[in-house]
C-alpha cells in the first residue's frame, strides 16, 4: 500500500520567524507518520527551523531545489550534500516555475535526481503541461517525455522511492483545479509510463501527487482517485489551519 503524501510548497514565502509561527500552529496536530506523510517544502533559509521541529514530530522536510554537484565553486547554489547532512528528507525538482523562470532543462532535473539519491534524500519530481499543450491535447506525450528524461539512468529501487508530482501549469496558483478525473487520468498515464520503463512492482510503489490549486475543499475528492497518492500544495499550505485540514483529510 502506498502511503499518502501531502506536501506544502511555500515557494519564495515566509522568513524564519514566520516559519516558527507556522510550526507553533501545527504542533501536536499533524497526522501520525504511518498514516499520512506531511511534508513542507520551504526556502533554504527556513529549513533549519523545519528540520529542528521535524526531529520530534511527524513532519518531513523538503528543500525546493538543489544543485547537482555536491560542493564547489557554484556561487549561490544549494548543496544536496549539505541539505542531507542538515536533515532534509526530500528535494522538489523540476517545478514549472524553475523550468519556466530559471530555464531548468530535463537534463538538469535528471542530474539533480541522481544527486539527491547519491546524498540519501528522495526527489519529488514535478511535471506538467501548459494550457497550450492541453488545448492541443498533447498533455500525455508531453508529460511522458518529461518523466522519461527525469528518470533516465535511475534504478527500479530508486524509482520505487521517488515521488512524482503532476502539476498542470494552467492549474497552478490560478484557482483552476484540474477536475479529479483529469488529474487521475494523467497520474495513471505517469504510472503506466513507470511500468513501461521499469516493471509492475515499481509502478505500484511510486507515489504520484497532483498539484494545482489543491485546497481543503477539494483534497478528499482528489485523494479518492486510485492513482493519486498525494498533493503538492502551494497557496493553501501557508496557513497552519489550512495545512492541517489538508494533511488530516481522512478525519
Ligand atoms: P498552488 O501551487 O497550490 O498555489 O496552485 C501548487 C504548486 O505550484 O506546487
mmCIF file of C-alpha atoms and ligand atoms in Angstrom:
data_model
loop_
_atom_site.group_PDB
_atom_site.id
_atom_site.type_symbol
_atom_site.label_atom_id
_atom_site.label_comp_id
_atom_site.label_asym_id
_atom_site.label_seq_id
_atom_site.Cartn_x
_atom_site.Cartn_y
_atom_site.Cartn_z
ATOM 1 C CA UNK A 1 0.000 0.000 0.000
ATOM 2 C CA UNK A 2 1.296 3.423 -0.914
ATOM 3 C CA UNK A 3 1.352 5.902 1.957
ATOM 4 C CA UNK A 4 -0.386 9.211 1.142
ATOM 5 C CA UNK A 5 1.993 12.179 0.964
ATOM 6 C CA UNK A 6 0.741 15.744 1.232
ATOM 7 C CA UNK A 7 3.432 18.359 0.725
ATOM 8 C CA UNK A 8 3.161 22.093 1.156
ATOM 9 C CA UNK A 9 5.238 24.160 -1.248
ATOM 10 C CA UNK A 10 5.813 27.576 0.238
ATOM 11 C CA UNK A 11 7.698 28.857 -2.826
ATOM 12 C CA UNK A 12 9.509 32.143 -2.038
ATOM 13 C CA UNK A 13 7.406 32.956 1.000
ATOM 14 C CA UNK A 14 7.981 33.097 4.790
ATOM 15 C CA UNK A 15 11.053 34.090 6.768
ATOM 16 C CA UNK A 16 12.426 32.049 9.700
ATOM 17 C CA UNK A 17 10.194 33.867 12.239
ATOM 18 C CA UNK A 18 7.099 33.216 10.141
ATOM 19 C CA UNK A 19 8.209 29.603 9.786
ATOM 20 C CA UNK A 20 8.365 29.293 13.580
ATOM 21 C CA UNK A 21 4.893 30.798 13.916
ATOM 22 C CA UNK A 22 3.574 28.230 11.414
ATOM 23 C CA UNK A 23 5.235 25.408 13.340
ATOM 24 C CA UNK A 24 3.731 26.631 16.622
ATOM 25 C CA UNK A 25 0.357 26.440 14.848
ATOM 26 C CA UNK A 26 0.682 22.827 13.679
ATOM 27 C CA UNK A 27 2.462 21.431 16.732
ATOM 28 C CA UNK A 28 0.817 18.276 18.066
ATOM 29 C CA UNK A 29 -1.828 18.272 15.320
ATOM 30 C CA UNK A 30 -0.087 16.514 12.437
ATOM 31 C CA UNK A 31 -1.234 13.027 11.412
ATOM 32 C CA UNK A 32 0.824 10.035 12.549
ATOM 33 C CA UNK A 33 3.606 9.444 10.030
ATOM 34 C CA UNK A 34 2.429 5.915 9.333
ATOM 35 C CA UNK A 35 -0.975 7.266 8.230
ATOM 36 C CA UNK A 36 -0.184 10.302 6.065
ATOM 37 C CA UNK A 37 3.211 11.793 5.361
ATOM 38 C CA UNK A 38 3.063 15.557 5.944
ATOM 39 C CA UNK A 39 5.858 17.489 4.245
ATOM 40 C CA UNK A 40 6.761 21.163 3.996
ATOM 41 C CA UNK A 41 8.951 22.343 1.139
ATOM 42 C CA UNK A 42 10.428 25.673 2.124
ATOM 43 C CA UNK A 43 13.029 28.231 1.061
ATOM 44 C CA UNK A 44 16.584 27.255 2.067
ATOM 45 C CA UNK A 45 16.734 29.946 4.779
ATOM 46 C CA UNK A 46 13.743 28.393 6.573
ATOM 47 C CA UNK A 47 14.933 24.787 6.513
ATOM 48 C CA UNK A 48 16.845 24.892 9.784
ATOM 49 C CA UNK A 49 13.728 25.672 11.815
ATOM 50 C CA UNK A 50 11.774 22.967 9.994
ATOM 51 C CA UNK A 51 14.475 20.337 10.494
ATOM 52 C CA UNK A 52 14.673 21.034 14.242
ATOM 53 C CA UNK A 53 10.900 20.776 14.501
ATOM 54 C CA UNK A 54 10.872 17.543 12.475
ATOM 55 C CA UNK A 55 13.260 15.833 14.897
ATOM 56 C CA UNK A 56 10.479 15.236 17.402
ATOM 57 C CA UNK A 57 7.379 15.499 15.266
ATOM 58 C CA UNK A 58 5.840 13.703 12.310
ATOM 59 C CA UNK A 59 6.737 16.467 9.832
ATOM 60 C CA UNK A 60 9.076 15.721 6.911
ATOM 61 C CA UNK A 61 11.124 18.485 5.356
ATOM 62 C CA UNK A 62 11.801 19.270 1.705
ATOM 63 C CA UNK A 63 14.055 21.769 0.001
ATOM 64 C CA UNK A 64 12.539 23.463 -3.056
ATOM 65 C CA UNK A 65 15.623 22.994 -5.186
ATOM 66 C CA UNK A 66 19.276 21.997 -5.038
ATOM 67 C CA UNK A 67 22.280 21.877 -7.342
ATOM 68 C CA UNK A 68 23.514 18.652 -8.933
ATOM 69 C CA UNK A 69 27.105 18.905 -7.684
ATOM 70 C CA UNK A 70 27.826 18.192 -4.022
ATOM 71 C CA UNK A 71 30.134 21.161 -3.447
ATOM 72 C CA UNK A 72 32.463 23.593 -5.180
ATOM 73 C CA UNK A 73 32.605 26.942 -6.936
ATOM 74 C CA UNK A 74 28.893 27.376 -7.692
ATOM 75 C CA UNK A 75 28.055 30.720 -6.124
ATOM 76 C CA UNK A 76 24.502 30.993 -4.892
ATOM 77 C CA UNK A 77 23.559 27.336 -5.274
ATOM 78 C CA UNK A 78 22.449 24.932 -2.535
ATOM 79 C CA UNK A 79 24.449 21.748 -1.992
ATOM 80 C CA UNK A 80 22.462 18.483 -1.852
ATOM 81 C CA UNK A 81 25.168 17.094 0.428
ATOM 82 C CA UNK A 82 24.698 19.948 2.894
ATOM 83 C CA UNK A 83 20.904 19.562 2.753
ATOM 84 C CA UNK A 84 21.229 15.889 3.563
ATOM 85 C CA UNK A 85 23.694 16.470 6.400
ATOM 86 C CA UNK A 86 21.334 19.077 7.801
ATOM 87 C CA UNK A 87 18.500 16.506 7.996
ATOM 88 C CA UNK A 88 16.371 17.361 4.956
ATOM 89 C CA UNK A 89 14.295 14.413 3.676
ATOM 90 C CA UNK A 90 13.109 15.455 0.197
ATOM 91 C CA UNK A 91 14.004 17.902 -2.559
ATOM 92 C CA UNK A 92 11.423 19.218 -5.030
ATOM 93 C CA UNK A 93 12.884 19.354 -8.529
ATOM 94 C CA UNK A 94 11.570 20.389 -11.894
ATOM 95 C CA UNK A 95 8.813 22.658 -10.613
ATOM 96 C CA UNK A 96 7.281 24.519 -13.541
ATOM 97 C CA UNK A 97 8.393 27.833 -12.011
ATOM 98 C CA UNK A 98 12.007 26.608 -12.058
ATOM 99 C CA UNK A 99 11.650 25.236 -15.567
ATOM 100 C CA UNK A 100 9.976 28.430 -16.774
ATOM 101 C CA UNK A 101 11.684 31.319 -14.952
ATOM 102 C CA UNK A 102 15.088 29.728 -14.380
ATOM 103 C CA UNK A 103 15.380 27.721 -17.600
ATOM 104 C CA UNK A 104 15.934 24.350 -15.958
ATOM 105 C CA UNK A 105 16.125 21.583 -18.515
ATOM 106 C CA UNK A 106 15.080 17.937 -18.338
ATOM 107 C CA UNK A 107 18.787 17.091 -18.251
ATOM 108 C CA UNK A 108 19.390 19.335 -15.204
ATOM 109 C CA UNK A 109 16.443 17.704 -13.464
ATOM 110 C CA UNK A 110 17.793 14.228 -14.154
ATOM 111 C CA UNK A 111 21.209 15.207 -12.777
ATOM 112 C CA UNK A 112 19.560 16.665 -9.686
ATOM 113 C CA UNK A 113 17.544 13.468 -9.133
ATOM 114 C CA UNK A 114 20.791 11.473 -9.173
ATOM 115 C CA UNK A 115 22.477 13.945 -6.813
ATOM 116 C CA UNK A 116 19.537 13.676 -4.394
ATOM 117 C CA UNK A 117 19.725 9.862 -4.287
ATOM 118 C CA UNK A 118 23.522 9.971 -4.008
ATOM 119 C CA UNK A 119 23.002 12.028 -0.858
ATOM 120 C CA UNK A 120 20.370 9.750 0.664
ATOM 121 C CA UNK A 121 17.384 12.017 0.169
ATOM 122 C CA UNK A 122 14.340 11.477 -2.059
ATOM 123 C CA UNK A 123 13.201 13.606 -5.007
ATOM 124 C CA UNK A 124 9.744 14.997 -5.613
ATOM 125 C CA UNK A 125 9.893 15.337 -9.395
ATOM 126 C CA UNK A 126 7.401 17.756 -10.933
ATOM 127 C CA UNK A 127 5.970 17.533 -14.410
ATOM 128 C CA UNK A 128 3.007 19.047 -16.199
ATOM 129 C CA UNK A 129 1.806 20.688 -19.371
ATOM 130 C CA UNK A 130 0.969 24.272 -20.321
ATOM 131 C CA UNK A 131 -2.520 25.396 -21.313
ATOM 132 C CA UNK A 132 -1.413 25.483 -24.937
ATOM 133 C CA UNK A 133 -0.271 21.852 -24.797
ATOM 134 C CA UNK A 134 -3.502 20.828 -23.086
ATOM 135 C CA UNK A 135 -5.603 22.633 -25.687
ATOM 136 C CA UNK A 136 -3.710 20.777 -28.411
ATOM 137 C CA UNK A 137 -4.489 17.545 -26.496
ATOM 138 C CA UNK A 138 -0.778 16.731 -26.290
ATOM 139 C CA UNK A 139 -0.572 16.549 -22.467
ATOM 140 C CA UNK A 140 0.159 12.815 -22.291
ATOM 141 C CA UNK A 141 3.027 12.952 -24.801
ATOM 142 C CA UNK A 142 4.447 15.988 -23.037
ATOM 143 C CA UNK A 143 4.369 14.508 -19.547
ATOM 144 C CA UNK A 144 5.622 11.086 -20.663
ATOM 145 C CA UNK A 145 8.641 12.775 -22.275
ATOM 146 C CA UNK A 146 9.330 14.776 -19.090
ATOM 147 C CA UNK A 147 9.145 11.635 -16.940
ATOM 148 C CA UNK A 148 11.356 9.558 -19.236
ATOM 149 C CA UNK A 149 14.008 12.284 -19.215
ATOM 150 C CA UNK A 150 13.831 12.839 -15.451
ATOM 151 C CA UNK A 151 14.162 9.127 -14.607
ATOM 152 C CA UNK A 152 16.891 8.309 -17.140
ATOM 153 C CA UNK A 153 19.524 6.057 -15.513
ATOM 154 C CA UNK A 154 17.713 5.687 -12.162
ATOM 155 C CA UNK A 155 17.308 2.159 -10.797
ATOM 156 C CA UNK A 156 13.952 0.478 -10.174
ATOM 157 C CA UNK A 157 14.622 0.712 -6.440
ATOM 158 C CA UNK A 158 15.245 4.441 -6.676
ATOM 159 C CA UNK A 159 12.090 4.997 -8.710
ATOM 160 C CA UNK A 160 10.101 2.928 -6.198
ATOM 161 C CA UNK A 161 11.047 5.564 -3.629
ATOM 162 C CA UNK A 162 10.517 8.569 -5.884
ATOM 163 C CA UNK A 163 7.565 10.930 -5.623
ATOM 164 C CA UNK A 164 6.260 12.363 -8.893
ATOM 165 C CA UNK A 165 4.050 15.447 -8.827
ATOM 166 C CA UNK A 166 1.751 16.033 -11.783
ATOM 167 C CA UNK A 167 1.093 19.767 -11.885
ATOM 168 C CA UNK A 168 -0.633 21.148 -14.953
ATOM 169 C CA UNK A 169 0.757 24.679 -15.297
ATOM 170 C CA UNK A 170 -2.686 26.100 -16.060
ATOM 171 C CA UNK A 171 -3.900 24.962 -12.639
ATOM 172 C CA UNK A 172 -1.045 26.382 -10.529
ATOM 173 C CA UNK A 173 -1.964 29.423 -8.466
ATOM 174 C CA UNK A 174 -4.907 30.107 -10.764
ATOM 175 C CA UNK A 175 -7.694 28.694 -8.621
ATOM 176 C CA UNK A 176 -8.471 26.420 -11.592
ATOM 177 C CA UNK A 177 -8.057 22.882 -10.302
ATOM 178 C CA UNK A 178 -7.915 20.110 -12.830
ATOM 179 C CA UNK A 179 -11.027 18.029 -12.294
ATOM 180 C CA UNK A 180 -10.406 14.942 -10.200
ATOM 181 C CA UNK A 181 -10.935 12.873 -13.357
ATOM 182 C CA UNK A 182 -8.412 14.909 -15.369
ATOM 183 C CA UNK A 183 -5.879 14.607 -12.547
ATOM 184 C CA UNK A 184 -6.484 10.861 -12.220
ATOM 185 C CA UNK A 185 -6.135 10.350 -15.967
ATOM 186 C CA UNK A 186 -2.693 11.946 -16.047
ATOM 187 C CA UNK A 187 -1.488 10.298 -12.836
ATOM 188 C CA UNK A 188 -2.479 6.992 -14.430
ATOM 189 C CA UNK A 189 -0.504 7.864 -17.570
ATOM 190 C CA UNK A 190 2.532 8.505 -15.347
ATOM 191 C CA UNK A 191 2.136 5.187 -13.532
ATOM 192 C CA UNK A 192 1.832 3.329 -16.846
ATOM 193 C CA UNK A 193 4.982 5.089 -18.033
ATOM 194 C CA UNK A 194 6.874 3.870 -14.963
ATOM 195 C CA UNK A 195 5.526 0.372 -15.659
ATOM 196 C CA UNK A 196 6.780 0.503 -19.254
ATOM 197 C CA UNK A 197 10.178 1.845 -18.208
ATOM 198 C CA UNK A 198 10.624 -0.479 -15.202
ATOM 199 C CA UNK A 199 8.099 -3.069 -14.084
ATOM 200 C CA UNK A 200 4.727 -3.583 -12.444
ATOM 201 C CA UNK A 201 6.081 -3.510 -8.884
ATOM 202 C CA UNK A 202 7.940 -0.223 -9.385
ATOM 203 C CA UNK A 203 4.777 1.326 -10.851
ATOM 204 C CA UNK A 204 2.828 0.052 -7.822
ATOM 205 C CA UNK A 205 5.352 1.608 -5.452
ATOM 206 C CA UNK A 206 5.978 5.047 -6.974
ATOM 207 C CA UNK A 207 3.882 7.736 -5.319
ATOM 208 C CA UNK A 208 2.186 10.281 -7.554
ATOM 209 C CA UNK A 209 0.860 13.610 -6.328
ATOM 210 C CA UNK A 210 -1.459 16.026 -8.026
ATOM 211 C CA UNK A 211 -0.685 19.735 -7.680
ATOM 212 C CA UNK A 212 -2.509 22.851 -8.831
ATOM 213 C CA UNK A 213 -4.998 24.728 -6.622
ATOM 214 C CA UNK A 214 -5.411 21.849 -4.165
ATOM 215 C CA UNK A 215 -7.274 23.081 -1.080
ATOM 216 C CA UNK A 216 -9.169 21.645 1.886
ATOM 217 C CA UNK A 217 -12.404 21.765 -0.153
ATOM 218 C CA UNK A 218 -11.157 19.500 -2.965
ATOM 219 C CA UNK A 219 -8.462 17.335 -1.352
ATOM 220 C CA UNK A 220 -10.797 14.457 -0.439
ATOM 221 C CA UNK A 221 -12.172 14.061 -3.934
ATOM 222 C CA UNK A 222 -8.671 14.088 -5.432
ATOM 223 C CA UNK A 223 -7.278 11.654 -2.866
ATOM 224 C CA UNK A 224 -10.124 9.219 -3.533
ATOM 225 C CA UNK A 225 -8.746 8.567 -7.043
ATOM 226 C CA UNK A 226 -6.798 5.327 -7.392
ATOM 227 C CA UNK A 227 -3.629 6.778 -8.921
ATOM 228 C CA UNK A 228 -3.462 9.955 -6.817
ATOM 229 C CA UNK A 229 -1.338 9.346 -3.719
ATOM 230 C CA UNK A 230 -0.943 12.893 -2.531
ATOM 231 C CA UNK A 231 -0.909 16.587 -3.226
ATOM 232 C CA UNK A 232 1.702 19.269 -3.769
ATOM 233 C CA UNK A 233 0.057 22.384 -2.436
ATOM 234 C CA UNK A 234 1.156 25.993 -2.789
ATOM 235 C CA UNK A 235 -1.266 28.700 -1.650
ATOM 236 C CA UNK A 236 -3.333 26.510 0.703
ATOM 237 C CA UNK A 237 -0.262 25.240 2.583
ATOM 238 C CA UNK A 238 0.819 28.586 4.018
ATOM 239 C CA UNK A 239 -1.677 28.875 6.834
ATOM 240 C CA UNK A 240 -1.403 26.294 9.653
ATOM 241 C CA UNK A 241 -5.162 25.651 9.846
ATOM 242 C CA UNK A 242 -5.423 25.094 6.107
ATOM 243 C CA UNK A 243 -2.345 22.827 6.054
ATOM 244 C CA UNK A 244 -3.753 20.803 8.958
ATOM 245 C CA UNK A 245 -7.078 20.423 7.125
ATOM 246 C CA UNK A 246 -5.174 19.085 4.109
ATOM 247 C CA UNK A 247 -2.958 16.585 5.908
ATOM 248 C CA UNK A 248 -5.824 15.421 8.136
ATOM 249 C CA UNK A 249 -8.157 14.961 5.155
ATOM 250 C CA UNK A 250 -9.020 11.419 6.314
ATOM 251 C CA UNK A 251 -10.559 12.607 9.612
HETATM 252 P P1 LIG B 1 -0.980 26.130 -5.893
HETATM 253 O O1 LIG B 1 0.567 25.752 -6.247
HETATM 254 O O2 LIG B 1 -1.465 25.088 -4.929
HETATM 255 O O3 LIG B 1 -0.894 27.505 -5.271
HETATM 256 O O4 LIG B 1 -1.729 26.099 -7.173
HETATM 257 C C1 LIG B 1 0.941 24.418 -6.447
HETATM 258 C C2 LIG B 1 2.417 24.337 -6.772
HETATM 259 O O5 LIG B 1 2.932 25.188 -7.506
HETATM 260 O O6 LIG B 1 3.106 23.406 -6.316
#
